[in-house]
CSV table of C-alpha atoms and ligand atoms in Angstrom, one decimal:
chain,number,residue,atom,x,y,z
A,201,UNK,CA,16.3,-12.2,1.7
A,202,UNK,CA,14.2,-11.4,4.8
A,203,UNK,CA,16.9,-9.1,6.1
A,204,UNK,CA,16.9,-7.2,2.8
A,205,UNK,CA,13.2,-6.7,3.0
A,206,UNK,CA,13.6,-5.6,6.7
A,207,UNK,CA,16.2,-3.1,5.8
A,208,UNK,CA,14.1,-1.8,2.9
A,209,UNK,CA,11.0,-1.3,5.0
A,210,UNK,CA,12.9,0.3,7.9
A,211,UNK,CA,14.6,2.6,5.4
A,212,UNK,CA,11.2,3.8,4.1
A,213,UNK,CA,9.9,4.3,7.6
A,214,UNK,CA,13.0,5.9,9.0
A,215,UNK,CA,13.5,8.2,6.1
A,216,UNK,CA,9.9,9.5,6.5
A,217,UNK,CA,8.3,8.4,3.2
A,218,UNK,CA,6.1,5.5,4.6
A,219,UNK,CA,2.5,6.3,3.9
A,220,UNK,CA,1.2,3.9,6.6
A,221,UNK,CA,-0.9,2.1,4.0
A,222,UNK,CA,-0.2,-1.3,5.5
A,223,UNK,CA,0.7,-3.0,2.2
A,224,UNK,CA,3.9,-4.6,3.5
A,225,UNK,CA,2.0,-6.1,6.5
A,226,UNK,CA,-0.9,-7.2,4.2
A,227,UNK,CA,1.6,-9.0,1.9
A,228,UNK,CA,3.2,-10.9,4.8
A,229,UNK,CA,2.2,-14.5,4.1
A,230,UNK,CA,3.1,-15.4,7.7
A,231,UNK,CA,0.3,-13.1,8.9
A,232,UNK,CA,2.4,-12.2,11.9
A,233,UNK,CA,3.4,-8.6,11.2
A,234,UNK,CA,1.1,-5.8,12.2
A,235,UNK,CA,0.6,-2.1,12.2
A,236,UNK,CA,0.8,0.2,15.2
A,237,UNK,CA,-0.7,3.6,15.7
A,238,UNK,CA,1.8,6.5,16.1
A,239,UNK,CA,1.4,10.2,16.3
A,240,UNK,CA,2.3,10.2,12.6
A,241,UNK,CA,-0.2,7.6,11.6
A,242,UNK,CA,0.1,3.8,11.3
A,243,UNK,CA,3.5,2.2,11.1
A,244,UNK,CA,4.5,-1.4,10.3
A,245,UNK,CA,6.0,-3.8,12.8
A,246,UNK,CA,7.5,-6.7,11.0
A,247,UNK,CA,7.6,-10.1,12.6
A,248,UNK,CA,11.1,-11.7,12.7
A,249,UNK,CA,9.8,-14.7,10.6
A,250,UNK,CA,7.7,-12.6,8.2
A,251,UNK,CA,7.3,-13.8,4.7
A,252,UNK,CA,6.9,-10.5,2.8
A,253,UNK,CA,7.7,-11.2,-0.9
A,254,UNK,CA,10.2,-9.1,-2.9
A,255,UNK,CA,7.2,-7.8,-4.9
A,256,UNK,CA,6.9,-5.1,-2.2
A,257,UNK,CA,9.9,-3.3,-3.6
A,258,UNK,CA,7.9,-2.5,-6.7
A,259,UNK,CA,4.6,-1.3,-5.1
A,260,UNK,CA,5.5,0.4,-1.9
A,261,UNK,CA,4.2,3.9,-2.2
A,262,UNK,CA,6.9,5.2,0.1
A,263,UNK,CA,9.6,3.9,-2.3
A,264,UNK,CA,8.4,3.5,-5.9
A,265,UNK,CA,5.4,2.7,-7.9
A,266,UNK,CA,6.0,2.8,-11.7
A,267,UNK,CA,2.8,4.5,-12.9
A,268,UNK,CA,3.7,4.3,-16.7
A,269,UNK,CA,4.3,0.6,-16.3
A,270,UNK,CA,1.0,0.0,-14.5
A,271,UNK,CA,-0.8,2.2,-17.1
A,272,UNK,CA,0.6,-0.1,-19.9
A,273,UNK,CA,-0.2,-3.3,-18.0
A,274,UNK,CA,-3.6,-2.3,-16.8
A,275,UNK,CA,-5.0,-0.1,-19.6
A,276,UNK,CA,-2.7,-1.0,-22.4
A,277,UNK,CA,-1.9,2.6,-23.0
A,278,UNK,CA,-0.8,5.9,-21.3
A,279,UNK,CA,-3.5,8.4,-20.6
A,280,UNK,CA,-4.1,11.2,-23.1
A,281,UNK,CA,-4.3,13.5,-20.2
A,282,UNK,CA,-1.9,12.9,-17.3
A,283,UNK,CA,-3.8,15.3,-15.1
A,284,UNK,CA,-6.9,13.2,-15.0
A,285,UNK,CA,-5.9,9.7,-16.0
A,286,UNK,CA,-7.9,7.5,-18.3
A,287,UNK,CA,-11.6,8.3,-18.3
A,288,UNK,CA,-14.7,6.5,-19.5
A,289,UNK,CA,-17.4,8.8,-18.0
A,290,UNK,CA,-17.5,12.0,-16.0
A,291,UNK,CA,-20.5,13.2,-14.0
A,292,UNK,CA,-21.6,15.4,-11.2
A,293,UNK,CA,-24.4,14.3,-8.9
A,294,UNK,CA,-25.4,12.5,-5.8
A,295,UNK,CA,-27.2,9.5,-4.3
A,296,UNK,CA,-30.9,10.0,-4.5
A,297,UNK,CA,-31.5,8.6,-1.1
A,298,UNK,CA,-31.5,11.7,1.1
A,299,UNK,CA,-30.3,9.9,4.2
A,300,UNK,CA,-27.3,8.4,2.5
A,301,UNK,CA,-26.5,11.7,0.8
A,302,UNK,CA,-26.7,13.7,4.0
A,303,UNK,CA,-24.6,11.2,6.0
A,304,UNK,CA,-21.9,11.0,3.4
A,305,UNK,CA,-18.8,13.2,2.6
A,306,UNK,CA,-20.1,14.8,-0.6
A,307,UNK,CA,-23.0,13.2,-2.5
A,308,UNK,CA,-22.9,9.6,-1.1
A,309,UNK,CA,-21.9,8.1,-4.4
A,310,UNK,CA,-19.3,5.8,-3.0
A,311,UNK,CA,-21.6,4.4,-0.4
A,312,UNK,CA,-24.4,4.0,-2.9
A,313,UNK,CA,-22.2,2.1,-5.4
A,314,UNK,CA,-20.9,-0.2,-2.7
A,315,UNK,CA,-24.4,-1.0,-1.5
A,316,UNK,CA,-25.6,-1.6,-5.0
A,317,UNK,CA,-22.7,-4.0,-5.7
A,318,UNK,CA,-23.5,-6.0,-2.6
A,319,UNK,CA,-27.3,-6.0,-3.2
A,320,UNK,CA,-26.9,-7.1,-6.8
A,321,UNK,CA,-24.6,-10.0,-5.7
A,322,UNK,CA,-21.6,-8.7,-7.6
A,323,UNK,CA,-19.5,-8.8,-4.5
A,324,UNK,CA,-19.5,-10.9,-1.4
A,325,UNK,CA,-18.3,-8.1,0.9
A,326,UNK,CA,-17.0,-4.6,0.9
A,327,UNK,CA,-13.7,-3.4,2.4
A,328,UNK,CA,-14.3,0.0,4.0
A,329,UNK,CA,-12.7,2.5,6.3
A,330,UNK,CA,-14.9,3.4,9.2
A,331,UNK,CA,-14.3,6.2,11.7
A,332,UNK,CA,-15.0,5.1,15.3
A,333,UNK,CA,-13.6,1.6,15.1
A,334,UNK,CA,-12.0,0.3,17.3
A,335,UNK,CA,-12.7,3.5,19.3
A,336,UNK,CA,-14.3,6.9,18.6
A,337,UNK,CA,-11.1,8.8,17.9
A,338,UNK,CA,-9.6,6.1,15.6
A,339,UNK,CA,-10.5,4.8,12.2
A,340,UNK,CA,-9.8,1.4,10.7
A,341,UNK,CA,-10.4,-0.9,7.8
A,342,UNK,CA,-12.9,-3.7,7.9
A,343,UNK,CA,-14.6,-6.3,5.8
A,344,UNK,CA,-18.4,-5.8,5.9
A,345,UNK,CA,-21.2,-7.7,4.2
A,346,UNK,CA,-24.3,-5.7,5.1
A,347,UNK,CA,-25.7,-2.5,3.6
A,348,UNK,CA,-26.0,-1.1,7.2
A,349,UNK,CA,-22.3,-1.5,7.8
A,350,UNK,CA,-21.4,0.1,4.4
A,351,UNK,CA,-23.6,3.0,5.3
A,352,UNK,CA,-22.0,3.3,8.7
A,353,UNK,CA,-18.6,3.7,6.9
A,354,UNK,CA,-19.8,6.7,5.0
A,355,UNK,CA,-17.7,9.9,5.2
A,356,UNK,CA,-14.0,10.6,4.6
A,357,UNK,CA,-11.4,9.9,7.2
A,358,UNK,CA,-8.7,12.6,6.9
A,359,UNK,CA,-6.1,10.9,8.9
A,360,UNK,CA,-3.9,8.1,7.6
A,361,UNK,CA,-5.5,4.6,7.9
A,362,UNK,CA,-3.7,1.4,7.1
A,363,UNK,CA,-6.1,-0.1,4.6
A,364,UNK,CA,-4.0,-2.6,2.8
A,365,UNK,CA,-3.0,-4.6,5.8
A,366,UNK,CA,-6.4,-6.3,5.3
A,367,UNK,CA,-4.9,-8.0,2.2
A,368,UNK,CA,-3.8,-11.3,3.9
A,369,UNK,CA,-7.2,-11.6,5.5
A,370,UNK,CA,-9.0,-11.8,2.2
A,371,UNK,CA,-10.4,-15.1,1.0
A,372,UNK,CA,-9.2,-15.6,-2.6
A,373,UNK,CA,-12.5,-17.5,-3.3
A,374,UNK,CA,-14.6,-14.4,-2.5
A,375,UNK,CA,-15.3,-11.2,-4.4
A,376,UNK,CA,-14.6,-7.9,-2.8
A,377,UNK,CA,-14.9,-4.1,-3.5
A,378,UNK,CA,-12.5,-1.9,-1.7
A,379,UNK,CA,-12.3,1.9,-1.1
A,380,UNK,CA,-8.7,3.1,-1.0
A,381,UNK,CA,-6.5,6.1,-1.7
A,382,UNK,CA,-4.7,6.7,-5.0
A,383,UNK,CA,-1.3,5.0,-4.6
A,384,UNK,CA,-3.1,2.1,-2.8
A,385,UNK,CA,-5.2,1.6,-5.9
A,386,UNK,CA,-2.1,1.6,-8.1
A,387,UNK,CA,-0.3,-0.9,-5.8
A,388,UNK,CA,-3.3,-3.2,-6.0
A,389,UNK,CA,-3.3,-3.1,-9.8
A,390,UNK,CA,0.4,-4.0,-9.8
A,391,UNK,CA,-0.2,-6.9,-7.5
A,392,UNK,CA,-3.2,-8.1,-9.6
A,393,UNK,CA,-0.9,-8.1,-12.7
A,394,UNK,CA,1.6,-10.2,-10.8
A,395,UNK,CA,-1.1,-12.7,-10.0
A,396,UNK,CA,-1.3,-11.9,-6.2
A,397,UNK,CA,-4.3,-14.1,-5.2
A,398,UNK,CA,-5.9,-11.8,-2.6
A,399,UNK,CA,-5.4,-8.7,-4.7
A,400,UNK,CA,-7.2,-10.6,-7.5
A,401,UNK,CA,-10.1,-11.2,-5.3
A,402,UNK,CA,-10.7,-7.5,-5.3
A,403,UNK,CA,-13.1,-7.0,-8.2
A,404,UNK,CA,-13.8,-3.3,-7.8
A,405,UNK,CA,-11.6,-0.5,-6.6
A,406,UNK,CA,-13.4,2.6,-5.6
A,407,UNK,CA,-11.7,5.6,-4.2
A,408,UNK,CA,-11.8,9.2,-3.2
A,409,UNK,CA,-10.0,12.0,-4.9
A,410,UNK,CA,-7.2,12.6,-2.4
A,411,UNK,CA,-5.8,16.0,-1.7
A,412,UNK,CA,-4.4,16.3,1.8
A,413,UNK,CA,-4.6,14.2,5.0
A,414,UNK,CA,-3.4,15.3,8.5
A,415,UNK,CA,-1.6,13.4,11.2
A,416,UNK,CA,-3.8,12.2,14.1
A,417,UNK,CA,-1.9,14.6,16.4
A,418,UNK,CA,-4.0,17.3,14.8
A,419,UNK,CA,-7.0,16.0,16.7
A,420,UNK,CA,-5.3,16.2,20.1
A,421,UNK,CA,-4.2,19.8,19.3
A,422,UNK,CA,-7.6,20.8,18.2
A,423,UNK,CA,-9.1,19.5,21.4
A,424,UNK,CA,-6.5,21.2,23.5
A,425,UNK,CA,-6.8,24.6,21.8
A,426,UNK,CA,-10.5,24.3,22.2
A,427,UNK,CA,-10.1,24.0,26.0
A,428,UNK,CA,-10.9,20.3,26.3
A,429,UNK,CA,-9.1,18.6,29.2
A,430,UNK,CA,-6.6,15.9,28.2
A,431,UNK,CA,-8.5,13.2,30.1
A,432,UNK,CA,-11.9,14.1,28.6
A,433,UNK,CA,-12.2,11.3,26.1
A,434,UNK,CA,-13.7,11.6,22.6
A,435,UNK,CA,-17.0,9.7,22.4
A,436,UNK,CA,-17.8,10.6,18.8
A,437,UNK,CA,-15.8,12.1,15.9
A,438,UNK,CA,-17.2,13.0,12.4
A,439,UNK,CA,-15.1,14.6,9.7
A,440,UNK,CA,-18.0,15.8,7.6
A,441,UNK,CA,-21.0,16.1,10.0
A,442,UNK,CA,-24.1,18.0,8.9
A,443,UNK,CA,-24.9,19.5,5.6
A,444,UNK,CA,-22.3,19.5,2.8
A,445,UNK,CA,-19.6,20.6,2.9
A,446,UNK,CA,-20.0,19.8,6.5
A,447,UNK,CA,-18.0,20.3,9.7
A,448,UNK,CA,-15.6,18.5,11.9
A,449,UNK,CA,-17.6,17.4,15.0
A,450,UNK,CA,-16.0,16.1,18.1
A,451,UNK,CA,-18.1,15.2,21.2
A,452,UNK,CA,-16.4,14.4,24.4
A,453,UNK,CA,-17.3,12.3,27.5
A,454,UNK,CA,-18.1,15.4,29.5
A,455,UNK,CA,-20.6,16.6,26.8
A,456,UNK,CA,-18.5,19.2,25.1
A,457,UNK,CA,-19.4,19.5,21.4
A,458,UNK,CA,-16.7,21.0,19.2
A,459,UNK,CA,-17.7,21.9,15.7
A,460,UNK,CA,-15.6,23.5,13.0
A,461,UNK,CA,-16.7,24.0,9.4
A,462,UNK,CA,-14.7,22.1,6.8
A,463,UNK,CA,-13.4,25.3,5.2
A,464,UNK,CA,-12.2,26.5,8.7
A,465,UNK,CA,-10.6,23.4,10.0
A,466,UNK,CA,-8.4,23.3,7.0
A,467,UNK,CA,-6.2,25.6,9.1
A,468,UNK,CA,-4.8,22.4,10.6
A,469,UNK,CA,-3.4,21.4,7.3
A,470,UNK,CA,-0.2,23.5,7.2
A,471,UNK,CA,0.7,22.3,10.7
A,472,UNK,CA,-0.1,18.6,10.4
A,473,UNK,CA,-0.2,17.7,6.7
A,474,UNK,CA,1.1,14.2,6.1
A,475,UNK,CA,4.3,13.5,4.1
A,476,UNK,CA,2.2,11.1,2.0
A,477,UNK,CA,0.0,14.1,0.9
A,478,UNK,CA,3.0,16.1,-0.1
A,479,UNK,CA,4.8,13.4,-2.1
A,480,UNK,CA,1.8,11.8,-4.0
A,481,UNK,CA,1.4,12.7,-7.6
A,482,UNK,CA,-2.0,11.1,-7.9
A,483,UNK,CA,-5.0,13.3,-7.0
A,484,UNK,CA,-7.8,11.7,-8.9
A,485,UNK,CA,-7.2,8.0,-8.0
A,486,UNK,CA,-6.0,7.0,-11.4
A,487,UNK,CA,-6.3,3.3,-11.0
A,488,UNK,CA,-9.7,3.1,-9.2
A,489,UNK,CA,-12.6,1.9,-11.3
A,490,UNK,CA,-14.6,4.7,-9.8
A,491,UNK,CA,-13.0,7.9,-8.4
A,492,UNK,CA,-15.2,10.4,-6.5
A,493,UNK,CA,-14.5,13.9,-5.2
A,494,UNK,CA,-16.4,17.0,-3.9
A,495,UNK,CA,-18.0,18.9,-6.7
A,496,UNK,CA,-16.6,22.3,-5.7
A,497,UNK,CA,-18.3,24.9,-7.7
A,498,UNK,CA,-20.4,28.0,-6.8
A,499,UNK,CA,-23.4,26.4,-8.5
A,500,UNK,CA,-23.4,23.4,-6.3
A,501,UNK,CA,-22.0,25.0,-3.1
A,502,UNK,CA,-24.9,27.4,-3.1
A,503,UNK,CA,-27.3,24.5,-3.0
A,504,UNK,CA,-25.7,22.6,-0.1
A,505,UNK,CA,-27.0,19.1,0.4
A,506,UNK,CA,-24.0,17.4,-1.2
A,507,UNK,CA,-22.6,17.0,-4.7
A,508,UNK,CA,-19.9,14.7,-6.0
A,509,UNK,CA,-17.8,14.7,-9.1
A,510,UNK,CA,-17.8,11.1,-10.3
A,511,UNK,CA,-15.2,9.6,-12.7
A,512,UNK,CA,-15.6,6.2,-14.1
A,513,UNK,CA,-12.5,4.7,-15.6
A,514,UNK,CA,-13.8,1.8,-17.6
A,515,UNK,CA,-16.9,0.7,-19.5
A,516,UNK,CA,-18.0,-1.8,-16.9
A,517,UNK,CA,-18.1,0.8,-14.2
A,518,UNK,CA,-19.8,3.3,-16.5
A,519,UNK,CA,-22.6,0.7,-17.3
A,520,UNK,CA,-23.0,0.1,-13.6
A,521,UNK,CA,-23.5,3.7,-12.7
A,522,UNK,CA,-25.7,4.4,-15.8
A,523,UNK,CA,-27.9,1.5,-14.6
A,524,UNK,CA,-28.0,3.0,-11.1
A,525,UNK,CA,-29.0,6.3,-12.7
A,526,UNK,CA,-31.7,4.7,-14.7
A,527,UNK,CA,-33.0,3.0,-11.6
A,528,UNK,CA,-33.1,6.3,-9.8
A,529,UNK,CA,-30.5,5.4,-7.2
A,530,UNK,CA,-28.1,8.0,-8.4
A,531,UNK,CA,-28.9,11.4,-9.8
A,532,UNK,CA,-26.1,12.2,-12.3
A,533,UNK,CA,-25.5,14.7,-15.0
A,534,UNK,CA,-22.7,14.1,-17.6
A,535,UNK,CA,-20.0,16.6,-17.2
A,536,UNK,CA,-17.0,17.5,-19.5
A,537,UNK,CA,-13.7,16.6,-18.0
A,538,UNK,CA,-12.6,20.2,-18.5
A,539,UNK,CA,-15.3,21.5,-16.2
A,540,UNK,CA,-14.9,18.7,-13.7
A,541,UNK,CA,-11.1,19.4,-13.6
A,542,UNK,CA,-11.6,23.1,-13.2
A,543,UNK,CA,-13.3,22.3,-9.8
A,544,UNK,CA,-9.9,21.0,-8.6
A,545,UNK,CA,-7.3,22.9,-10.6
A,546,UNK,CA,-5.3,23.9,-7.5
A,547,UNK,CA,-5.1,20.4,-6.1
A,548,UNK,CA,-4.3,18.8,-9.4
A,549,UNK,CA,-1.4,21.2,-9.7
A,550,UNK,CA,-0.4,20.6,-6.1
A,551,UNK,CA,0.0,17.0,-6.9
A,552,UNK,CA,1.1,16.9,-10.5
A,553,UNK,CA,3.7,19.6,-10.3
A,554,UNK,CA,4.0,20.5,-6.7
A,555,UNK,CA,4.7,16.9,-5.5
A,556,UNK,CA,7.3,16.4,-8.2
A,557,UNK,CA,9.1,19.6,-7.2
A,558,UNK,CA,8.9,18.7,-3.5
A,559,UNK,CA,10.2,15.1,-4.1
A,560,UNK,CA,13.0,16.4,-6.3
A,561,UNK,CA,14.1,18.9,-3.7
A,562,UNK,CA,14.1,16.1,-1.1
A,563,UNK,CA,16.5,14.0,-3.3
A,564,UNK,CA,18.6,17.1,-3.9
A,565,UNK,CA,19.1,17.4,-0.2
A,566,UNK,CA,20.0,13.7,0.1
A,567,UNK,CA,16.6,12.8,1.5
A,568,UNK,CA,14.5,9.9,0.3
A,569,UNK,CA,11.5,10.5,-2.0
A,570,UNK,CA,9.3,8.1,-3.8
A,571,UNK,CA,9.7,7.6,-7.6
A,572,UNK,CA,6.5,7.3,-9.7
A,573,UNK,CA,8.3,6.7,-13.0
A,574,UNK,CA,7.5,10.0,-14.6
A,575,UNK,CA,7.9,13.7,-14.3
A,576,UNK,CA,6.4,16.9,-15.7
A,577,UNK,CA,8.0,17.6,-19.0
A,578,UNK,CA,8.2,21.3,-18.2
A,579,UNK,CA,7.9,23.4,-15.1
A,580,UNK,CA,8.2,27.2,-15.3
A,581,UNK,CA,10.3,29.3,-12.9
A,582,UNK,CA,7.1,31.0,-11.5
A,583,UNK,CA,5.7,27.6,-10.5
A,584,UNK,CA,8.9,26.8,-8.7
A,585,UNK,CA,8.7,30.2,-6.8
A,586,UNK,CA,5.1,29.4,-5.8
A,587,UNK,CA,6.3,26.1,-4.5
A,588,UNK,CA,8.9,27.7,-2.4
A,589,UNK,CA,6.2,29.7,-0.7
A,590,UNK,CA,4.0,26.7,-0.2
A,591,UNK,CA,6.8,24.4,1.1
A,592,UNK,CA,8.1,27.2,3.4
A,593,UNK,CA,4.7,27.3,5.0
A,594,UNK,CA,4.6,23.5,5.5
A,595,UNK,CA,8.2,23.5,6.9
A,596,UNK,CA,7.4,26.3,9.3
A,597,UNK,CA,4.0,24.9,10.3
A,598,UNK,CA,5.7,21.7,11.6
A,599,UNK,CA,8.0,23.6,14.0
A,600,UNK,CA,7.0,23.9,17.6
A,601,UNK,CA,7.3,27.7,17.5
A,602,UNK,CA,4.7,28.1,14.8
A,603,UNK,CA,2.4,25.6,16.3
A,604,UNK,CA,2.2,27.9,19.3
A,605,UNK,CA,0.1,30.1,17.0
A,606,UNK,CA,-2.6,27.5,17.4
A,607,UNK,CA,-2.6,28.0,21.2
A,608,UNK,CA,-2.7,31.8,21.0
A,609,UNK,CA,-5.4,32.2,18.4
A,610,UNK,CA,-8.8,30.5,19.1
A,611,UNK,CA,-10.3,28.4,16.3
A,612,UNK,CA,-13.0,31.0,15.8
A,613,UNK,CA,-10.3,33.5,14.8
A,614,UNK,CA,-7.7,31.3,13.1
A,615,UNK,CA,-10.4,29.3,11.1
A,616,UNK,CA,-11.9,32.3,9.3
A,617,UNK,CA,-8.4,34.0,9.1
A,618,UNK,CA,-6.8,30.9,7.5
A,619,UNK,CA,-9.8,30.6,5.1
A,620,UNK,CA,-9.5,34.2,4.0
A,621,UNK,CA,-5.7,33.9,3.6
A,622,UNK,CA,-6.2,30.6,1.7
A,623,UNK,CA,-8.7,32.2,-0.7
A,624,UNK,CA,-6.4,35.3,-1.2
A,625,UNK,CA,-3.4,33.0,-1.9
A,626,UNK,CA,-5.6,31.0,-4.3
A,627,UNK,CA,-6.4,34.1,-6.2
A,628,UNK,CA,-2.8,35.4,-6.2
A,629,UNK,CA,-1.3,32.1,-7.3
A,630,UNK,CA,-4.2,31.0,-9.6
A,631,UNK,CA,-2.6,32.3,-12.8
A,632,UNK,CA,0.8,30.6,-12.2
A,633,UNK,CA,-0.8,27.4,-10.9
A,634,UNK,CA,-3.1,27.1,-14.0
A,635,UNK,CA,-0.4,28.3,-16.4
A,636,UNK,CA,0.8,25.4,-18.5
A,637,UNK,CA,-1.6,23.0,-16.8
A,638,UNK,CA,-3.7,22.5,-19.9
A,639,UNK,CA,-0.7,21.6,-21.9
A,640,UNK,CA,0.7,19.4,-19.1
A,641,UNK,CA,2.9,16.7,-20.6
A,642,UNK,CA,5.1,14.2,-18.9
A,643,UNK,CA,8.5,12.6,-19.5
A,644,UNK,CA,8.6,8.9,-18.7
A,645,UNK,CA,11.7,8.5,-16.5
A,646,UNK,CA,11.5,4.7,-16.0
A,647,UNK,CA,10.7,2.1,-18.6
B,1184,FAD,C1,-7.7,11.8,2.9
B,1184,FAD,C2,-8.7,12.3,1.9
B,1184,FAD,C3,-8.5,13.5,1.2
B,1184,FAD,C4,-9.4,14.0,0.3
B,1184,FAD,N1,-9.2,15.1,-0.4
B,1184,FAD,C5,-10.1,15.6,-1.3
B,1184,FAD,C6,-9.8,16.8,-2.0
B,1184,FAD,O1,-8.8,17.4,-1.9
B,1184,FAD,N2,-10.8,17.2,-2.9
B,1184,FAD,C7,-11.9,16.4,-3.1
B,1184,FAD,O2,-12.7,16.8,-4.0
B,1184,FAD,N3,-12.2,15.3,-2.5
B,1184,FAD,C8,-11.3,14.9,-1.5
B,1184,FAD,N4,-11.5,13.7,-0.8
B,1184,FAD,C9,-12.7,12.9,-1.2
B,1184,FAD,C10,-14.0,13.4,-0.5
B,1184,FAD,O3,-13.7,13.7,0.8
B,1184,FAD,C11,-15.1,12.3,-0.5
B,1184,FAD,O4,-14.5,11.1,0.0
B,1184,FAD,C12,-15.5,12.0,-1.9
B,1184,FAD,O5,-16.1,13.1,-2.4
B,1184,FAD,C13,-16.5,10.8,-1.9
B,1184,FAD,O6,-17.7,11.3,-1.3
B,1184,FAD,P1,-18.9,10.3,-1.2
B,1184,FAD,O7,-20.0,11.1,-0.5
B,1184,FAD,O8,-19.2,9.7,-2.5
B,1184,FAD,O9,-18.4,9.2,-0.2
B,1184,FAD,P2,-19.1,8.5,1.0
B,1184,FAD,O10,-20.4,8.0,0.5
B,1184,FAD,O11,-19.1,9.4,2.2
B,1184,FAD,O12,-18.2,7.3,1.2
B,1184,FAD,C14,-16.9,7.4,1.7
B,1184,FAD,C15,-16.2,6.1,1.4
B,1184,FAD,O13,-14.8,6.3,1.4
B,1184,FAD,C16,-14.2,5.4,2.2
B,1184,FAD,N5,-13.1,6.1,2.9
B,1184,FAD,C17,-13.2,7.2,3.7
B,1184,FAD,N6,-12.0,7.5,4.1
B,1184,FAD,C18,-11.1,6.7,3.6
B,1184,FAD,C19,-9.7,6.6,3.7
B,1184,FAD,N7,-8.9,7.4,4.4
B,1184,FAD,N8,-9.1,5.6,3.0
B,1184,FAD,C20,-9.8,4.7,2.3
B,1184,FAD,N9,-11.2,4.8,2.1
B,1184,FAD,C21,-11.8,5.8,2.8
B,1184,FAD,C22,-15.2,4.8,3.2
B,1184,FAD,O14,-14.9,3.4,3.3
B,1184,FAD,C23,-16.5,5.1,2.5
B,1184,FAD,O15,-17.0,3.9,1.9
B,1184,FAD,C24,-10.6,13.2,0.1
B,1184,FAD,C25,-10.8,12.0,0.8
B,1184,FAD,C26,-9.9,11.6,1.7
B,1184,FAD,C27,-10.2,10.3,2.4
């Protein structure tokens, strides 16, 4: 059996669909497999005597996660709206504590909820992803049991981090809350249903909305195009420094401080976007108890300071955040799902239709693509044409020739230029991307 699992995981890695989540390593009961860092994010190294159960075949995000099946198992039903998943409460708001709010990605809601769970003894520890551990340029997952350490983990990490390799280090007798990306939440739900002891010790799954992540090589390139010498080490890296929406800030040993506003450093995305971002069909973390994103809207953006869109997926979580609201820990206002979704229309479409098209094209060309057990019931020809443009940009962006653009145009030019092209493209493609989205339906492809 071991060799089958070896072959399976090698296949996922070699064929380019591994998301680097670390689940296979975390499921290894021998505890001897591990993840290594590569230019394309974390990658598993299996020990020859590993004990990874066959269960991995059903929850590896690079291969297959049967969303409809997990919906039925976990919620007992399919969502009425497949764009957003099952919803109990929707809000916009922020953590009332100004320091947490300022240090966070958007409104500090994830940090505040983790702290509250720990302080009210509903969990023994939180599993968080922290930038700067084990070294400033890297990020890693850790189990923390103090409010200080939860707060130190605030902010998003936009490069792939192996989060689920922590699984075999969890004590089944303890209670944890975890922050993880969408497919990781779905995989954990699957394992919980199968009675996986460590997965069951995770009592709360919290997660960000997840659009795109970039490969770590983007950081090296960003340093180089900004004139930082190769041997000038990074001593501090923050993805969302300063006031919301924040800026990428890199400080080097020699004292160079690089800063690029979030809307500008998005120019790195076409060149370094991860395969996982392009293949995922889950933007809003459909199996997290609590999913949080940036509240992108002119009203909030004009105020700065940090606003989140907050989606609770069950009554228990809704009660918890309502209680935090009543206690003044969170400032929240109820929001309709329609207005919350309109803040993310492009990204929802990018995942729910775009990823399906991209995955389908991969399989048409004999390449591997993950299967999530459903597909959009209808996709118009215009949407396919839009996807051809998007995918062409991603394909070209990965070529050495196109990456040369980064070395010719300084960030101060390419940042604003990319942002203006992005906004123009958003306007041009808005109609097609939103068309049919309201009536989005799916066909279940796997029972
Ligand atoms: C890769 C990525 C892509 C994203 N794309 C979008 C997007 O397109 N649109 C949008 O609205 N929002 C997106 N987000 C979410 C957004 O950046 C914020 O994380 C979210 O708004 C929560 O903000 P907060 O202030 O409540 O979180 P904070 O209070 O700052 O807490 C962040 C928490 O998230 C955890 N975390 C950070 N990075 C990771 C990671 N890589 N894996 C697992 N846990 C992590 C940390 O443990 C921390 O506890 C993305 C996040 C990530 C990580």
